[in-house]
mmCIF file of C-alpha atoms and ligand atoms in Angstrom:
data_model
loop_
_atom_site.group_PDB
_atom_site.id
_atom_site.type_symbol
_atom_site.label_atom_id
_atom_site.label_comp_id
_atom_site.label_asym_id
_atom_site.label_seq_id
_atom_site.Cartn_x
_atom_site.Cartn_y
_atom_site.Cartn_z
ATOM 1 C CA UNK X 78 -4.826 10.695 20.218
ATOM 2 C CA UNK X 79 -4.703 13.045 17.248
ATOM 3 C CA UNK X 80 -3.678 11.545 13.915
ATOM 4 C CA UNK X 81 -3.519 13.576 10.705
ATOM 5 C CA UNK X 82 -2.347 11.829 7.543
ATOM 6 C CA UNK X 83 -0.983 13.722 4.544
ATOM 7 C CA UNK X 84 -1.466 11.721 1.369
ATOM 8 C CA UNK X 85 -1.266 12.087 -2.396
ATOM 9 C CA UNK X 86 -4.087 11.601 -4.908
ATOM 10 C CA UNK X 87 -5.887 8.330 -4.211
ATOM 11 C CA UNK X 88 -5.699 7.509 -7.888
ATOM 12 C CA UNK X 89 -1.899 7.543 -8.005
ATOM 13 C CA UNK X 90 -0.317 7.486 -4.573
ATOM 14 C CA UNK X 91 0.654 3.904 -3.898
ATOM 15 C CA UNK X 92 2.769 4.903 -0.907
ATOM 16 C CA UNK X 93 -0.156 6.760 0.655
ATOM 17 C CA UNK X 94 -2.542 3.840 0.231
ATOM 18 C CA UNK X 95 -0.505 1.729 2.658
ATOM 19 C CA UNK X 96 -0.755 3.728 5.919
ATOM 20 C CA UNK X 97 -4.277 4.826 4.973
ATOM 21 C CA UNK X 98 -5.385 1.176 4.857
ATOM 22 C CA UNK X 99 -3.729 0.585 8.212
ATOM 23 C CA UNK X 100 -5.575 3.528 9.783
ATOM 24 C CA UNK X 101 -8.814 2.191 8.335
ATOM 25 C CA UNK X 102 -8.032 -1.256 9.769
ATOM 26 C CA UNK X 103 -7.651 0.311 13.196
ATOM 27 C CA UNK X 104 -11.038 1.967 12.950
ATOM 28 C CA UNK X 105 -9.575 4.871 14.903
ATOM 29 C CA UNK X 106 -10.455 8.524 14.380
ATOM 30 C CA UNK X 107 -8.051 10.340 12.084
ATOM 31 C CA UNK X 108 -8.102 13.127 9.554
ATOM 32 C CA UNK X 109 -6.599 13.108 6.080
ATOM 33 C CA UNK X 110 -5.317 15.836 3.810
ATOM 34 C CA UNK X 111 -4.727 15.246 0.120
ATOM 35 C CA UNK X 112 -1.894 17.078 -1.611
ATOM 36 C CA UNK X 113 -2.281 16.684 -5.361
ATOM 37 C CA UNK X 114 0.712 15.116 -7.079
ATOM 38 C CA UNK X 115 2.046 16.098 -10.511
ATOM 39 C CA UNK X 116 1.140 19.787 -10.035
ATOM 40 C CA UNK X 117 3.544 22.666 -10.504
ATOM 41 C CA UNK X 118 3.456 23.449 -6.776
ATOM 42 C CA UNK X 119 3.317 19.858 -5.458
ATOM 43 C CA UNK X 120 6.773 19.877 -3.880
ATOM 44 C CA UNK X 121 6.257 23.285 -2.310
ATOM 45 C CA UNK X 122 2.919 22.190 -0.849
ATOM 46 C CA UNK X 123 4.401 18.977 0.540
ATOM 47 C CA UNK X 124 7.336 20.884 2.054
ATOM 48 C CA UNK X 125 4.895 23.080 3.978
ATOM 49 C CA UNK X 126 4.111 19.978 6.042
ATOM 50 C CA UNK X 127 6.783 17.340 5.429
ATOM 51 C CA UNK X 128 10.478 18.326 5.336
ATOM 52 C CA UNK X 129 11.320 15.066 3.502
ATOM 53 C CA UNK X 130 9.478 16.445 0.469
ATOM 54 C CA UNK X 131 7.509 13.200 0.311
ATOM 55 C CA UNK X 132 4.119 11.941 1.343
ATOM 56 C CA UNK X 133 2.652 10.059 3.130
ATOM 57 C CA UNK X 134 3.450 11.699 6.434
ATOM 58 C CA UNK X 135 1.610 11.357 9.729
ATOM 59 C CA UNK X 136 1.277 14.266 12.156
ATOM 60 C CA UNK X 137 0.674 12.986 15.658
ATOM 61 C CA UNK X 138 1.414 13.752 19.293
ATOM 62 C CA UNK X 139 4.974 12.471 18.760
ATOM 63 C CA UNK X 140 5.738 14.785 15.856
ATOM 64 C CA UNK X 141 5.740 14.255 12.123
ATOM 65 C CA UNK X 142 6.470 10.752 10.900
ATOM 66 C CA UNK X 143 7.533 10.460 7.273
ATOM 67 C CA UNK X 144 7.674 7.258 5.238
ATOM 68 C CA UNK X 145 4.944 4.657 4.819
ATOM 69 C CA UNK X 146 6.755 1.867 6.655
ATOM 70 C CA UNK X 147 7.726 4.076 9.604
ATOM 71 C CA UNK X 148 4.108 5.258 9.916
ATOM 72 C CA UNK X 149 2.802 1.682 9.901
ATOM 73 C CA UNK X 150 5.378 0.604 12.500
ATOM 74 C CA UNK X 151 4.387 3.556 14.692
ATOM 75 C CA UNK X 152 0.722 2.567 14.452
ATOM 76 C CA UNK X 153 1.566 -1.069 15.225
ATOM 77 C CA UNK X 154 3.335 0.105 18.388
ATOM 78 C CA UNK X 155 0.532 2.472 19.410
ATOM 79 C CA UNK X 156 -2.228 -0.080 18.800
ATOM 80 C CA UNK X 157 -0.748 -3.412 19.939
ATOM 81 C CA UNK X 158 -4.161 -5.030 20.372
ATOM 82 C CA UNK X 159 -4.900 -4.578 16.679
ATOM 83 C CA UNK X 160 -2.224 -7.173 15.802
ATOM 84 C CA UNK X 161 -1.157 -5.368 12.659
ATOM 85 C CA UNK X 162 1.693 -7.879 12.365
ATOM 86 C CA UNK X 163 1.119 -11.649 12.855
ATOM 87 C CA UNK X 164 1.224 -12.866 16.468
ATOM 88 C CA UNK X 165 3.596 -15.746 15.822
ATOM 89 C CA UNK X 166 7.248 -14.644 15.916
ATOM 90 C CA UNK X 167 8.301 -16.570 12.790
ATOM 91 C CA UNK X 168 5.271 -15.401 10.805
ATOM 92 C CA UNK X 169 5.857 -11.843 12.036
ATOM 93 C CA UNK X 170 9.481 -11.926 10.854
ATOM 94 C CA UNK X 171 8.352 -13.208 7.484
ATOM 95 C CA UNK X 172 5.620 -10.587 7.158
ATOM 96 C CA UNK X 173 8.125 -7.846 8.009
ATOM 97 C CA UNK X 174 10.593 -9.271 5.519
ATOM 98 C CA UNK X 175 7.972 -9.302 2.728
ATOM 99 C CA UNK X 176 6.786 -5.758 3.506
ATOM 100 C CA UNK X 177 10.376 -4.465 3.678
ATOM 101 C CA UNK X 178 11.219 -6.096 0.340
ATOM 102 C CA UNK X 179 8.200 -4.377 -1.183
ATOM 103 C CA UNK X 180 9.184 -1.100 0.405
ATOM 104 C CA UNK X 181 12.730 -1.107 -0.943
ATOM 105 C CA UNK X 182 12.545 -3.243 -4.064
ATOM 106 C CA UNK X 183 10.713 -4.055 -7.285
ATOM 107 C CA UNK X 184 11.959 -0.923 -9.111
ATOM 108 C CA UNK X 185 11.050 -2.163 -12.569
ATOM 109 C CA UNK X 186 7.492 -3.109 -11.651
ATOM 110 C CA UNK X 187 7.113 0.261 -9.963
ATOM 111 C CA UNK X 188 8.380 2.418 -12.761
ATOM 112 C CA UNK X 189 6.894 0.485 -15.678
ATOM 113 C CA UNK X 190 3.499 -0.117 -14.136
ATOM 114 C CA UNK X 191 2.780 2.919 -11.963
ATOM 115 C CA UNK X 192 -0.341 2.697 -9.834
ATOM 116 C CA UNK X 193 -3.319 4.364 -11.470
ATOM 117 C CA UNK X 194 -6.685 3.207 -10.231
ATOM 118 C CA UNK X 195 -8.338 4.564 -13.366
ATOM 119 C CA UNK X 196 -6.081 2.563 -15.689
ATOM 120 C CA UNK X 197 -7.530 -0.556 -17.311
ATOM 121 C CA UNK X 198 -5.408 -1.814 -20.221
ATOM 122 C CA UNK X 199 -2.550 -4.153 -21.055
ATOM 123 C CA UNK X 200 0.888 -2.562 -21.367
ATOM 124 C CA UNK X 201 2.477 -2.594 -24.830
ATOM 125 C CA UNK X 202 5.050 -5.028 -23.513
ATOM 126 C CA UNK X 203 6.375 -6.301 -20.202
ATOM 127 C CA UNK X 204 10.166 -6.092 -19.891
ATOM 128 C CA UNK X 205 12.236 -8.984 -18.591
ATOM 129 C CA UNK X 206 13.013 -7.035 -15.407
ATOM 130 C CA UNK X 207 9.353 -6.265 -14.773
ATOM 131 C CA UNK X 208 8.415 -9.890 -15.381
ATOM 132 C CA UNK X 209 11.130 -10.942 -12.923
ATOM 133 C CA UNK X 210 9.703 -8.542 -10.311
ATOM 134 C CA UNK X 211 6.199 -9.912 -10.905
ATOM 135 C CA UNK X 212 7.317 -13.492 -10.490
ATOM 136 C CA UNK X 213 9.194 -12.596 -7.328
ATOM 137 C CA UNK X 214 5.964 -11.122 -5.946
ATOM 138 C CA UNK X 215 4.129 -14.374 -6.686
ATOM 139 C CA UNK X 216 6.855 -16.321 -4.843
ATOM 140 C CA UNK X 217 6.733 -13.985 -1.848
ATOM 141 C CA UNK X 218 2.950 -14.268 -1.622
ATOM 142 C CA UNK X 219 3.124 -18.064 -1.823
ATOM 143 C CA UNK X 220 5.765 -18.157 0.932
ATOM 144 C CA UNK X 221 3.642 -15.961 3.191
ATOM 145 C CA UNK X 222 0.544 -18.097 2.622
ATOM 146 C CA UNK X 223 2.593 -21.208 3.395
ATOM 147 C CA UNK X 224 3.852 -19.726 6.661
ATOM 148 C CA UNK X 225 0.356 -18.599 7.642
ATOM 149 C CA UNK X 226 -0.974 -20.589 10.565
ATOM 150 C CA UNK X 227 -4.282 -18.733 10.785
ATOM 151 C CA UNK X 228 -7.331 -18.961 8.580
ATOM 152 C CA UNK X 229 -8.402 -16.173 6.259
ATOM 153 C CA UNK X 230 -7.666 -15.094 2.687
ATOM 154 C CA UNK X 231 -5.039 -12.434 3.457
ATOM 155 C CA UNK X 232 -1.304 -13.176 3.362
ATOM 156 C CA UNK X 233 -1.259 -14.173 7.024
ATOM 157 C CA UNK X 234 -4.957 -14.889 7.452
ATOM 158 C CA UNK X 235 -6.481 -11.630 8.624
ATOM 159 C CA UNK X 236 -5.574 -8.244 7.132
ATOM 160 C CA UNK X 237 -2.387 -6.626 8.382
ATOM 161 C CA UNK X 238 0.389 -4.221 7.444
ATOM 162 C CA UNK X 239 1.869 -6.690 4.978
ATOM 163 C CA UNK X 240 -1.392 -6.662 2.984
ATOM 164 C CA UNK X 241 -1.445 -2.875 3.008
ATOM 165 C CA UNK X 242 2.037 -2.994 1.478
ATOM 166 C CA UNK X 243 0.989 -5.319 -1.304
ATOM 167 C CA UNK X 244 -2.378 -3.713 -2.086
ATOM 168 C CA UNK X 245 -0.811 -1.324 -4.656
ATOM 169 C CA UNK X 246 0.817 -4.338 -6.329
ATOM 170 C CA UNK X 247 -2.583 -5.998 -6.606
ATOM 171 C CA UNK X 248 -3.835 -2.815 -8.295
ATOM 172 C CA UNK X 249 -0.950 -2.872 -10.779
ATOM 173 C CA UNK X 250 -1.472 -6.540 -11.615
ATOM 174 C CA UNK X 251 -5.194 -6.102 -12.187
ATOM 175 C CA UNK X 252 -5.168 -2.742 -13.955
ATOM 176 C CA UNK X 253 -2.414 -3.820 -16.388
ATOM 177 C CA UNK X 254 -4.179 -7.165 -17.031
ATOM 178 C CA UNK X 255 -1.207 -9.296 -15.934
ATOM 179 C CA UNK X 256 -1.976 -13.003 -16.191
ATOM 180 C CA UNK X 257 -1.894 -14.551 -12.751
ATOM 181 C CA UNK X 258 -1.497 -18.024 -11.283
ATOM 182 C CA UNK X 259 -4.687 -19.059 -9.405
ATOM 183 C CA UNK X 260 -3.343 -18.329 -5.885
ATOM 184 C CA UNK X 261 -2.188 -14.840 -6.902
ATOM 185 C CA UNK X 262 -5.514 -14.183 -8.654
ATOM 186 C CA UNK X 263 -7.336 -15.179 -5.450
ATOM 187 C CA UNK X 264 -5.199 -12.798 -3.389
ATOM 188 C CA UNK X 265 -5.741 -9.901 -5.814
ATOM 189 C CA UNK X 266 -9.480 -10.534 -5.528
ATOM 190 C CA UNK X 267 -9.159 -10.550 -1.720
ATOM 191 C CA UNK X 268 -7.628 -7.073 -1.889
ATOM 192 C CA UNK X 269 -10.352 -5.821 -4.247
ATOM 193 C CA UNK X 270 -13.074 -7.183 -1.918
ATOM 194 C CA UNK X 271 -11.490 -5.623 1.189
ATOM 195 C CA UNK X 272 -14.008 -2.965 2.332
ATOM 196 C CA UNK X 273 -11.276 -0.480 3.280
ATOM 197 C CA UNK X 274 -9.661 -0.856 -0.138
ATOM 198 C CA UNK X 275 -13.039 -0.419 -1.829
ATOM 199 C CA UNK X 276 -13.483 2.923 -0.079
ATOM 200 C CA UNK X 277 -10.102 4.125 -1.372
ATOM 201 C CA UNK X 278 -10.865 2.776 -4.852
ATOM 202 C CA UNK X 279 -14.210 4.578 -4.967
ATOM 203 C CA UNK X 280 -12.577 7.868 -4.013
ATOM 204 C CA UNK X 281 -9.818 7.270 -6.595
ATOM 205 C CA UNK X 282 -12.378 6.657 -9.324
ATOM 206 C CA UNK X 283 -14.090 9.925 -8.464
ATOM 207 C CA UNK X 284 -10.844 11.934 -8.680
ATOM 208 C CA UNK X 285 -10.183 13.919 -11.851
HETATM 209 N N1 GSH C 1231 9.705 5.645 0.666
HETATM 210 C C1 GSH C 1231 8.670 6.653 0.776
HETATM 211 C C2 GSH C 1231 8.283 7.077 -0.626
HETATM 212 C C3 GSH C 1231 7.276 8.219 -0.661
HETATM 213 C C4 GSH C 1231 7.074 8.806 -2.048
HETATM 214 O O1 GSH C 1231 7.909 8.624 -2.947
HETATM 215 N N2 GSH C 1231 5.973 9.544 -2.203
HETATM 216 C C5 GSH C 1231 5.673 10.246 -3.434
HETATM 217 C C6 GSH C 1231 4.173 10.222 -3.701
HETATM 218 S S1 GSH C 1231 3.491 8.611 -3.879
HETATM 219 C C7 GSH C 1231 6.023 11.709 -3.266
HETATM 220 O O2 GSH C 1231 5.886 12.260 -2.194
HETATM 221 N N3 GSH C 1231 6.460 12.370 -4.335
HETATM 222 C C8 GSH C 1231 6.792 13.757 -4.273
HETATM 223 C C9 GSH C 1231 6.404 14.529 -5.492
HETATM 224 O O3 GSH C 1231 5.680 13.969 -6.334
HETATM 225 O O4 GSH C 1231 6.819 15.690 -5.581
HETATM 226 C C10 GSH C 1231 7.520 6.078 1.608
HETATM 227 O O5 GSH C 1231 7.523 4.865 1.852
HETATM 228 O O6 GSH C 1231 6.662 6.817 2.095
#
């Protein structure tokens, strides 16, 4: 099976981090290609590979799959034994719901606290809308942990797609020094101790 993932800079590309973590979780062979964001020719370079004009995109035997969630769903289908979603039907529905909410929501958190793995400072202020998004994240995490029947520090015990979706949020919360309730702080630490995440972080720190 040939899998080639187009991603943005590891420092900035929160959308790319998600499917990359999932590929790392699978431990399968894949290749990656970084297209630098925020360059004069970024769009043109993305369009050479991805007609959506966006990355991440996965080139595989079934064509080119654009969009982080679609890529993760494809991988979940191709690697059923990896249990990228929880086994239990109710937990799986909840995990999908949380990941989908992250995928389509939290606009204020996203635009006011963009992911930058080299950032390490408090924002000048946190707007009401951003604070609302942050609190909603805490609630979602608590609900997932409550529904989790398996042991382990990730949202549903062991790492899965839902954690890949929230990893960039953990980065935002830590790098902008957001004060966290103890359960959220523990989950952010879980993400930062995740070996796959550490590999991405290291590469992001080495980027210019
Ligand atoms: N909903 C898409 C969003 C992808 C997205 O917005 N990617 C950004 C990079 S993180 C992008 O390609 N931007 C194009 C550009 O900067 O020209 C997904 O889930 O993959």
